[in-house]
Tab-separated table of C-alpha atoms in Angstrom:
chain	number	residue	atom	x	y	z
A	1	UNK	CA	21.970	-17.831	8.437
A	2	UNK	CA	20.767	-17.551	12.244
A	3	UNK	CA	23.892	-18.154	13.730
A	4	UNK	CA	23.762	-15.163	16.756
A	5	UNK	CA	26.181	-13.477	18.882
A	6	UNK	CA	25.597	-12.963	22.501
A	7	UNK	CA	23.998	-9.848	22.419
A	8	UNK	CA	21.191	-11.020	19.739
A	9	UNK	CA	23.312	-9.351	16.585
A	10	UNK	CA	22.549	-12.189	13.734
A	11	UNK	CA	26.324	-13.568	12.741
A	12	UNK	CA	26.488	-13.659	8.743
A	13	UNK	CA	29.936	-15.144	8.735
A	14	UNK	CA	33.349	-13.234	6.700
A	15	UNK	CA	31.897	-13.418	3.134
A	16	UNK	CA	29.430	-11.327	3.530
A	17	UNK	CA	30.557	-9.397	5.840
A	18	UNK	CA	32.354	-6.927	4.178
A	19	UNK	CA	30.212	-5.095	2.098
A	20	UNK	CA	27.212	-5.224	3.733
A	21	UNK	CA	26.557	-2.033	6.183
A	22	UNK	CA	27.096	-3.266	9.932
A	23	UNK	CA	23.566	-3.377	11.604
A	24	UNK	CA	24.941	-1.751	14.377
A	25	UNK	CA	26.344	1.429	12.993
A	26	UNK	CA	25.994	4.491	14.512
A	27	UNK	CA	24.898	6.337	11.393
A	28	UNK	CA	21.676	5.164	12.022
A	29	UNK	CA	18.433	7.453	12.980
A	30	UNK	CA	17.588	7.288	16.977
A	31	UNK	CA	14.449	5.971	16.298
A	32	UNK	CA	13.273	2.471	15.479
A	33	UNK	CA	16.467	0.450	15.853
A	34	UNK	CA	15.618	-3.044	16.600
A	35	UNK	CA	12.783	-3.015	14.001
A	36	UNK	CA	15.428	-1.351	11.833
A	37	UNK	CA	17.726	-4.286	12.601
A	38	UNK	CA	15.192	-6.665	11.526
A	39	UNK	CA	14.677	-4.659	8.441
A	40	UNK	CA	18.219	-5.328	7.614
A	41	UNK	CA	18.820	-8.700	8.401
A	42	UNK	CA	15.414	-9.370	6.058
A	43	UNK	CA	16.551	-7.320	3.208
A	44	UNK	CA	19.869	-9.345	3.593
A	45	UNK	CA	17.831	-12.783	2.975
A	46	UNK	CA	15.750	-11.320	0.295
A	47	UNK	CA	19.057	-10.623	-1.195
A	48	UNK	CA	20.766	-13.404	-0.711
A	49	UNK	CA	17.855	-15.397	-1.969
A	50	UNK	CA	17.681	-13.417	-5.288
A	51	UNK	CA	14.059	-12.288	-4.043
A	52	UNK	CA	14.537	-8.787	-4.124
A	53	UNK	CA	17.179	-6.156	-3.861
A	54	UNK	CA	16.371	-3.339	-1.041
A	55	UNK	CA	18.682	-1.902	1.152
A	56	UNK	CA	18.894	1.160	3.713
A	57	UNK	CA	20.256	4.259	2.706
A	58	UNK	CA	23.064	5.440	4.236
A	59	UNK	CA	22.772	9.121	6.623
A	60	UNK	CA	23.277	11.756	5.255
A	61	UNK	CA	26.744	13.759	6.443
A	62	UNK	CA	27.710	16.960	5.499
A	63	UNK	CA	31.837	16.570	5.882
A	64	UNK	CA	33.651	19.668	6.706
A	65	UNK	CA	37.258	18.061	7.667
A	66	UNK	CA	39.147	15.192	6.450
A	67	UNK	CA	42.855	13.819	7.615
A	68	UNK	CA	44.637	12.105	5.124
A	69	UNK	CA	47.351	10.227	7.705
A	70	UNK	CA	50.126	8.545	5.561
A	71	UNK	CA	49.544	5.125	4.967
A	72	UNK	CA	46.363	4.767	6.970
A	73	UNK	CA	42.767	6.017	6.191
A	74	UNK	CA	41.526	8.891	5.273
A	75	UNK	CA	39.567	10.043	8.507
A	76	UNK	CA	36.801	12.380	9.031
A	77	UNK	CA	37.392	15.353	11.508
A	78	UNK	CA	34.638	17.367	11.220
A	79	UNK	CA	31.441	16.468	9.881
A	80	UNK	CA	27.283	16.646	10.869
A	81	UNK	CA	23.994	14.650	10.637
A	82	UNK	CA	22.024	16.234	7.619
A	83	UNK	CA	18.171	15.731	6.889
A	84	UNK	CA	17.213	12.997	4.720
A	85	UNK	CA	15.139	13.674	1.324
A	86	UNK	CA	13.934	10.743	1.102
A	87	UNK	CA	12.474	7.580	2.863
A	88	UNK	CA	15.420	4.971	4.111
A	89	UNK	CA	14.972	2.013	2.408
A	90	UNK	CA	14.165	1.475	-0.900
A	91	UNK	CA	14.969	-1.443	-3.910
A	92	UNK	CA	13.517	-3.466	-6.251
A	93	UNK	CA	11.137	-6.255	-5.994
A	94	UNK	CA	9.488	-8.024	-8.823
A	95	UNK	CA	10.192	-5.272	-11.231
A	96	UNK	CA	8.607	-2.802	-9.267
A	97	UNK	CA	9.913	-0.174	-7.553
A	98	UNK	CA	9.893	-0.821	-3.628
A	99	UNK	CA	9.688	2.788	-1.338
A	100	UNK	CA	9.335	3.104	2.527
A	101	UNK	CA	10.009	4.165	6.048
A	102	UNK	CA	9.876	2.072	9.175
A	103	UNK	CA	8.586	3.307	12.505
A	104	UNK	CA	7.665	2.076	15.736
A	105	UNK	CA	5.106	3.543	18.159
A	106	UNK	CA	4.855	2.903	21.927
A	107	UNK	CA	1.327	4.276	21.926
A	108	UNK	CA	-1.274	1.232	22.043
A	109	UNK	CA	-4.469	2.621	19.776
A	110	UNK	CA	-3.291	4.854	16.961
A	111	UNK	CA	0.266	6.276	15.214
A	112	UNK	CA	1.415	9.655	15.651
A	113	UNK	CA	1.549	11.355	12.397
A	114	UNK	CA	4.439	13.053	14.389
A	115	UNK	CA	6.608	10.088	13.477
A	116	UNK	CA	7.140	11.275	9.593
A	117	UNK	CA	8.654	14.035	8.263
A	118	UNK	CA	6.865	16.399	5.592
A	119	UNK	CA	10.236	15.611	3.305
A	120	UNK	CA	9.448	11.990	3.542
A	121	UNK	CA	5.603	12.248	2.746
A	122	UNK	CA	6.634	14.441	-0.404
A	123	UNK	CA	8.977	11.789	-1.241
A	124	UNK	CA	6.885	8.486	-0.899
A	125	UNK	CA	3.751	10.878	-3.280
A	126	UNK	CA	6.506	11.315	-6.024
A	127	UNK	CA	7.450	8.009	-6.088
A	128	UNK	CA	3.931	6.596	-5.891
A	129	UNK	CA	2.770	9.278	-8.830
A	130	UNK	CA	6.211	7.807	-10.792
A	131	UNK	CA	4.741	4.373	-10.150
A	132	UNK	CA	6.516	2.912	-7.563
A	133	UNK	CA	5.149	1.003	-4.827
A	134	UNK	CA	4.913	3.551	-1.567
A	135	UNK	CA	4.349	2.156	2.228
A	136	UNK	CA	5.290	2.692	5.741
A	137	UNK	CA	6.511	-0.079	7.636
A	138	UNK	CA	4.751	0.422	11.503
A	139	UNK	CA	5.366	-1.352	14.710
A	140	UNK	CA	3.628	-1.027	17.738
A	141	UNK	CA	6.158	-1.725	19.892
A	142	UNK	CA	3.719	-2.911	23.283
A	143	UNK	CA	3.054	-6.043	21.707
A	144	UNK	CA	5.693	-6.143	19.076
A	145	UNK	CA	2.870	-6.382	15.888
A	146	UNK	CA	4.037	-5.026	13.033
A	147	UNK	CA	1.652	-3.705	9.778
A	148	UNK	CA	2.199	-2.383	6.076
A	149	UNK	CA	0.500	0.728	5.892
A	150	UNK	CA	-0.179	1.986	1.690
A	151	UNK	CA	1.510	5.044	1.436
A	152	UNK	CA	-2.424	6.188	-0.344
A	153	UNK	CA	-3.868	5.645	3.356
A	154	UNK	CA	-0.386	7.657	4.778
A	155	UNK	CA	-1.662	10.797	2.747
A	156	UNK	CA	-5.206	10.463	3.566
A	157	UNK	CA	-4.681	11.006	7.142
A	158	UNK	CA	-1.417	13.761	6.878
A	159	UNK	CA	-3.569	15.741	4.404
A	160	UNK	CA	-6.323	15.723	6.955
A	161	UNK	CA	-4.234	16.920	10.047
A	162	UNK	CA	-4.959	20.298	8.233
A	163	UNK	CA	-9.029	20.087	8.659
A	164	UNK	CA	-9.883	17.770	11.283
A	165	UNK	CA	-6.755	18.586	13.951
A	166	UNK	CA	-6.190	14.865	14.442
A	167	UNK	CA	-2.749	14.097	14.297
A	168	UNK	CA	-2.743	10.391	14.710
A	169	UNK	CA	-3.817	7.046	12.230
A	170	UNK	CA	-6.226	5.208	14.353
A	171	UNK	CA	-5.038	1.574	15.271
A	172	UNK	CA	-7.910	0.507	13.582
A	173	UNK	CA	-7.507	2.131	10.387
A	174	UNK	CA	-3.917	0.673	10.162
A	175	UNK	CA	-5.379	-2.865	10.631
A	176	UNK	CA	-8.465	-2.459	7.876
A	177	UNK	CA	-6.088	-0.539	5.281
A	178	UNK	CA	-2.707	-2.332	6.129
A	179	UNK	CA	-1.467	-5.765	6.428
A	180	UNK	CA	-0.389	-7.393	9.065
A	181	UNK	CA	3.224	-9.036	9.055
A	182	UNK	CA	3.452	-11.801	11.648
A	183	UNK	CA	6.811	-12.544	12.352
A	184	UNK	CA	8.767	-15.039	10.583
A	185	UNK	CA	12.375	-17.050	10.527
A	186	UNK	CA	13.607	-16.667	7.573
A	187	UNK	CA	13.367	-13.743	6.948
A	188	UNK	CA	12.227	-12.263	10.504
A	189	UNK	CA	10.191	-9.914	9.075
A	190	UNK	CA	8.493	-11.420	5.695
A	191	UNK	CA	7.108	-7.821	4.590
A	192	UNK	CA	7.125	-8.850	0.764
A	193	UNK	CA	4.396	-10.804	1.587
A	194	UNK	CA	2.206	-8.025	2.335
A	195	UNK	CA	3.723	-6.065	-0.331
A	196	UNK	CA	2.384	-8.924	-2.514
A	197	UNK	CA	-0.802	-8.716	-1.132
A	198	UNK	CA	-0.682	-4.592	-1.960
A	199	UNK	CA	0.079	-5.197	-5.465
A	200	UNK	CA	-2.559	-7.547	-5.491
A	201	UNK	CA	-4.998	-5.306	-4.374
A	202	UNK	CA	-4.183	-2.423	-6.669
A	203	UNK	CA	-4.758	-4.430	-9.723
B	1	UNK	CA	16.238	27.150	-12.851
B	2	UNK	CA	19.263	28.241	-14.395
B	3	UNK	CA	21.109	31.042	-12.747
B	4	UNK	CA	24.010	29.965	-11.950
B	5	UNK	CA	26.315	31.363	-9.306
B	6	UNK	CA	29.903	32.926	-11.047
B	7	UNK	CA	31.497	29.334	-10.000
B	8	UNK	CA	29.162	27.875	-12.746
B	9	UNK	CA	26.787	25.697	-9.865
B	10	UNK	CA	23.330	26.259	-10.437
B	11	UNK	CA	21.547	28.544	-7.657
B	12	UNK	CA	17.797	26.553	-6.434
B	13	UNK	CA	16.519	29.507	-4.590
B	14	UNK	CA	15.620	29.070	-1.046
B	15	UNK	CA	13.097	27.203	-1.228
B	16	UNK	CA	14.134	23.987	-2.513
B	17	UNK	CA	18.034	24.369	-0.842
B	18	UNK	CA	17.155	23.095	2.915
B	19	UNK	CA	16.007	19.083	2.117
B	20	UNK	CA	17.972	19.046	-1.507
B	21	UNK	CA	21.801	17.715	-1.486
B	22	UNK	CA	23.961	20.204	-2.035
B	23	UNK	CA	25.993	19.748	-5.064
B	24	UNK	CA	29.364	20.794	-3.702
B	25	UNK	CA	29.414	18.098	-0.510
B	26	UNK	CA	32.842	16.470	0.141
B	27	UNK	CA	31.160	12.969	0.950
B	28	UNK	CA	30.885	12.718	-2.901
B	29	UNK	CA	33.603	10.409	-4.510
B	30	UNK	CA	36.642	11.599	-5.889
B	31	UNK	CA	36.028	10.788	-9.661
B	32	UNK	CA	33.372	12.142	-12.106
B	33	UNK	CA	32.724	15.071	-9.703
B	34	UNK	CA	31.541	17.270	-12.982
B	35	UNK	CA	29.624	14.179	-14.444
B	36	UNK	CA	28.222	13.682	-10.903
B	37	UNK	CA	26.843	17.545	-10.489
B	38	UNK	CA	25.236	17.729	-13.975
B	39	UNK	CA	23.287	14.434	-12.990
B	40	UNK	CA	22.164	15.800	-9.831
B	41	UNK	CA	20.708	18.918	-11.338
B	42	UNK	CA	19.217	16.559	-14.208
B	43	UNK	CA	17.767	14.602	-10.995
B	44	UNK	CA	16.684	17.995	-9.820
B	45	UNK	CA	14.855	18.677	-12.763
B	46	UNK	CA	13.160	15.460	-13.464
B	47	UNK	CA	11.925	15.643	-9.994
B	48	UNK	CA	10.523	19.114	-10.159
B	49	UNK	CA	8.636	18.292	-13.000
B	50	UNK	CA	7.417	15.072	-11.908
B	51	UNK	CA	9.345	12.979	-14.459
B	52	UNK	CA	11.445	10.791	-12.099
B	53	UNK	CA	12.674	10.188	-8.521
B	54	UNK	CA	16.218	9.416	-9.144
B	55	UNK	CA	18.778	10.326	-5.911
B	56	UNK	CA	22.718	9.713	-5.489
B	57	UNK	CA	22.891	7.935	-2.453
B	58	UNK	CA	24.592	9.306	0.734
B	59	UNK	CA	28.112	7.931	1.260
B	60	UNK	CA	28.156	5.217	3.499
B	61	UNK	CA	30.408	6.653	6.608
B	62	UNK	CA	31.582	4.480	9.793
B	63	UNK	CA	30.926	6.652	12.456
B	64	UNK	CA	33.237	6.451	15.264
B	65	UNK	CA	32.985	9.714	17.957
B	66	UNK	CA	30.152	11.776	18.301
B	67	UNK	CA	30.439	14.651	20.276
B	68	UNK	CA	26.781	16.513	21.724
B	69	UNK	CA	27.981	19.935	22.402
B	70	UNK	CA	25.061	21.842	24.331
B	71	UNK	CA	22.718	23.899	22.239
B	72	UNK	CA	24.830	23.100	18.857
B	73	UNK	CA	24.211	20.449	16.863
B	74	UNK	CA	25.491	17.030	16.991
B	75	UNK	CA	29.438	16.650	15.741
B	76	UNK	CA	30.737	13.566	14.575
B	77	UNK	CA	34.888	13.502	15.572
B	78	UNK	CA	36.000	10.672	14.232
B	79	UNK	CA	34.810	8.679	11.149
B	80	UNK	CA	35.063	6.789	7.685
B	81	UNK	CA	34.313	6.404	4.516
B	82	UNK	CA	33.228	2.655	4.069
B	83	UNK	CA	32.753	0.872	0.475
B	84	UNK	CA	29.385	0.993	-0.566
B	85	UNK	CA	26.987	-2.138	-1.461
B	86	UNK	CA	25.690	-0.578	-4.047
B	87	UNK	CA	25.784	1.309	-6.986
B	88	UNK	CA	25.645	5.522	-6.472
B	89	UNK	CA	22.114	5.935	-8.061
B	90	UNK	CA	19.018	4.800	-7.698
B	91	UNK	CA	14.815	5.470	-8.435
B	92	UNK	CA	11.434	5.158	-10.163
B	93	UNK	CA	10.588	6.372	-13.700
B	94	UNK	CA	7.387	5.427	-15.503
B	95	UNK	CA	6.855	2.489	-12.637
B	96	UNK	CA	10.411	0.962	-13.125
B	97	UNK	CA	12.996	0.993	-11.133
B	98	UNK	CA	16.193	2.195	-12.583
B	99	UNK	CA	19.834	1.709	-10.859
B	100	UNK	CA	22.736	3.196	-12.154
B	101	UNK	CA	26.727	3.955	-11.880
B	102	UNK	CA	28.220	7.255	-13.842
B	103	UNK	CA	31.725	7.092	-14.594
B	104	UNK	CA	34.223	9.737	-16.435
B	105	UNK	CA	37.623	8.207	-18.352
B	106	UNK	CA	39.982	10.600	-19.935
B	107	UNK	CA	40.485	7.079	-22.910
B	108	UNK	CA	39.775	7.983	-26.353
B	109	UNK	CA	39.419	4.438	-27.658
B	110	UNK	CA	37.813	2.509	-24.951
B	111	UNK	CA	36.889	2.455	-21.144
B	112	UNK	CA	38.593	0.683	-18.396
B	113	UNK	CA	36.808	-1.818	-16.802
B	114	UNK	CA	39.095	-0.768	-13.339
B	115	UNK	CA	36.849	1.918	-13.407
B	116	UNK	CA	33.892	-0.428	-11.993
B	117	UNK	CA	34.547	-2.169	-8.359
B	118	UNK	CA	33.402	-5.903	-8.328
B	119	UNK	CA	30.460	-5.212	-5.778
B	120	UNK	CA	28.824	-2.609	-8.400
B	121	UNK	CA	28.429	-5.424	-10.763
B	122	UNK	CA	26.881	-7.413	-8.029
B	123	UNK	CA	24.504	-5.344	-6.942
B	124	UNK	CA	23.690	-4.349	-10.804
B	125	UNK	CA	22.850	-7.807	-11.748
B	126	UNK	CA	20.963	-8.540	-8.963
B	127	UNK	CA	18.745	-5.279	-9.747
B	128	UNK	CA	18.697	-6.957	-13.447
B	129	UNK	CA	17.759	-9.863	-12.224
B	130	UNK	CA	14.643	-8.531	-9.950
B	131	UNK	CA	13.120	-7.361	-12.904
B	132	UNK	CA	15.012	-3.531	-12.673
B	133	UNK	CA	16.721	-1.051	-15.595
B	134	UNK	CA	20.353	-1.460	-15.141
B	135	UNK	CA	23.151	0.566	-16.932
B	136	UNK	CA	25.978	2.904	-16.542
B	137	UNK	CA	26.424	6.290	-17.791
B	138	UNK	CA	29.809	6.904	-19.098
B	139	UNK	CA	31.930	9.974	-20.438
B	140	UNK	CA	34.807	10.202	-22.235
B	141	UNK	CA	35.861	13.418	-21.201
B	142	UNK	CA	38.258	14.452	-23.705
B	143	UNK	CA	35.231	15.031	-26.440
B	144	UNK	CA	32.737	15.735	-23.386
B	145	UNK	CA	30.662	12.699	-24.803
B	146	UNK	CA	28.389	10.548	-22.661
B	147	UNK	CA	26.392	7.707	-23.451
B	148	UNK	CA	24.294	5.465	-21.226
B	149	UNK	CA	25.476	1.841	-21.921
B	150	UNK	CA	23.245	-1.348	-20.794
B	151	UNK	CA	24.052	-3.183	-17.878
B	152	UNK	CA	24.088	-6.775	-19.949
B	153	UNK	CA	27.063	-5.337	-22.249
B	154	UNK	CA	29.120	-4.179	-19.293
B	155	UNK	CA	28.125	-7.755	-17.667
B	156	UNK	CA	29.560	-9.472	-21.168
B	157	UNK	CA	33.298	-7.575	-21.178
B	158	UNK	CA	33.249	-7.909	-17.026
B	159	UNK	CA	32.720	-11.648	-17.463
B	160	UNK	CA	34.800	-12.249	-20.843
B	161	UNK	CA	38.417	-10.150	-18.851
B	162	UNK	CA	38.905	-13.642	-16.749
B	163	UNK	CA	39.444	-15.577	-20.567
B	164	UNK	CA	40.206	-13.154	-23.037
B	165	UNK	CA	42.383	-10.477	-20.136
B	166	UNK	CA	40.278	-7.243	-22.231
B	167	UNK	CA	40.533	-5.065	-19.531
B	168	UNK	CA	38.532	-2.600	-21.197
B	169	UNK	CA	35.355	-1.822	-23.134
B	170	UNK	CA	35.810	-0.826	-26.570
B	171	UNK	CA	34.649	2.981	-27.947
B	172	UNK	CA	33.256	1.479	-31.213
B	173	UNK	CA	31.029	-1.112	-28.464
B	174	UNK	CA	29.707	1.122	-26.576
B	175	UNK	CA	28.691	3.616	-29.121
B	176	UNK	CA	26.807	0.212	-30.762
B	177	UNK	CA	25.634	-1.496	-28.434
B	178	UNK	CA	24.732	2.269	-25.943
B	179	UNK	CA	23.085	5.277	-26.038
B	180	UNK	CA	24.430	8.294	-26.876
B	181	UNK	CA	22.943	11.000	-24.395
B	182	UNK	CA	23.289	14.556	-26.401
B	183	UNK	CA	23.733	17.930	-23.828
B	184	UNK	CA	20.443	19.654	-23.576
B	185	UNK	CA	19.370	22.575	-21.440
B	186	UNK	CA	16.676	20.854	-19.292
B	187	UNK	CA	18.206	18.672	-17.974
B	188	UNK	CA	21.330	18.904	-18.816
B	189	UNK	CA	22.314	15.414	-18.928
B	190	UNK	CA	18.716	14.057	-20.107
B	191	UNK	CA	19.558	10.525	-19.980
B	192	UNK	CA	16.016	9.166	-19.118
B	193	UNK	CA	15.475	9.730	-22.770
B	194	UNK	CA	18.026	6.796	-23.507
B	195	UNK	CA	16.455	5.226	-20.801
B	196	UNK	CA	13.157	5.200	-23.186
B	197	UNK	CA	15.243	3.378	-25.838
B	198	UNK	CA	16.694	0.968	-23.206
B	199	UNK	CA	12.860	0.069	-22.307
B	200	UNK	CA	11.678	-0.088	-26.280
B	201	UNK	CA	14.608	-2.417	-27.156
B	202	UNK	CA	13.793	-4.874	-24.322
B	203	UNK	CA	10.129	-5.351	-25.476
């Protein structure tokens, strides 16, 4: 499993190659890409270990052109980006339903609420009110630490923007509210385990 | 919620049009394209009324050329449509997690397994497996009659083809051993109903 090309890019070998989306697609958001990658190769061991079964979403495209060239593949012209409605990743883990969004900050002592969209929040509140299991997935990039944040705690702080003007989840909220997800080998990023410790603590 | 434009699709209003899928996009697959748009309007409804979260995901696409074009947005040149991972839909309802492929034959008697790719079937009984609702909604299109058939029945016939070469599902099976889903006004297609049934036979 941690067999690695030059550039870093995890190897998974020609079974699995083909179905699986290629970390290093294009189709991809600008924002978060090596946590992203992480994210991927995880949910690809979690998978593969018949622990859980969470992928990424693909983008969004609205397609306004397709070639059909005989006897090769049909091939996209025209086409653009189009908003999200939902989070990116989401799957199921223990029966429950598994929701959330991964960002990274470079800013050292809080998260800019800037980071989410209002779509996503209004996503992750309908699937925690269906009873699903709602979280952001934050890095802070500077030293590479990486929390769970409850979606609950999410909403507390976007709901406030409106009142108190701040538009940022102190660092030290995210530590007492989230939990903290050291970095791992197999997988990289072992965020189950703090989704375990979430369940845990809404029981 | 239900004026409908003179081409039959249902009009949202402005409001809910920007962040919602449009019903007519291209990226869709080619089959069960009327199956497919009453689903998403039954998606639209459960969602609206806080019943369910249940999306079609995007269509994976391999992007190739982007072009940035100044002050217009971003236009992808070159690209293609990939095979997903997974099955087309996915959510929460009442705390589970509930994946799902829809698929239309024009059989009387039975449906074609040929219908299913080899990778939905993976990625169903994995969801099974982690403790999610698995099934596929089905239509024989010739009596416009759907029915919402468990995952573990379409895993028996998919597994029993490789000794007894049945490369199909009988009618008189799935009308047994599935659900049928009668047409309703809201939703149209209320198959979360069947889903209810799924949940009380498992206890």
């Amino acid at each position: 499993m941690n067999i690695r090309y030059p550039n870093g890019a995890a190897y998974h070998g020609p079974n699995q190659a083909a179905n699986k989306q290629p970390v290093t697609t294009t189709s991809y958001s600008d924002r978060g890409m090596s946590l992203e990658a992480e994210l991927n190769e995880s949910n690809q061991y979690y998978l593969a270990n018949d622990i859980a079964v969470i992928h990424k979403k693909p983008t969004p495209i609205q397609i306004v052109k397709v070639d059909y060239p005989k006897r090769s593949a049909a091939t996209i012209r025209e086409a653009y980006f189009r908003q999200p409605s939902t989070t990116d990743y989401n799957g199921v883990y223990r029966g429950h339903y598994i929701d959330f969004d991964a960002k990274e900050t470079k800013n050292k002592t809080s998260f800019p609420l800037k980071n989410f969209h209002e779509h996503q929040i209004i996503h992750l509140r309908a699937c925690v009110k269906a009873g699903g299991i709602g979280f952001a997935i934050i890095r802070f990039t500077n030293e590479s630490k990486t929390f769970l944040l409850p979606a609950t705690t999410l909403f507390e702080y976007w709901d406030a923007q409106a009142h108190d003007g701040r538009k940022s989840i102190p660092r030290d909220v995210i530590e007492d509210a989230g939990f903290l997800i050291p970095y791992h080998m197999n997988p990289l990023i072992p965020y189950l385990n703090a989704v375990d410790q979430l369940i845990a603590a809404q029981k």
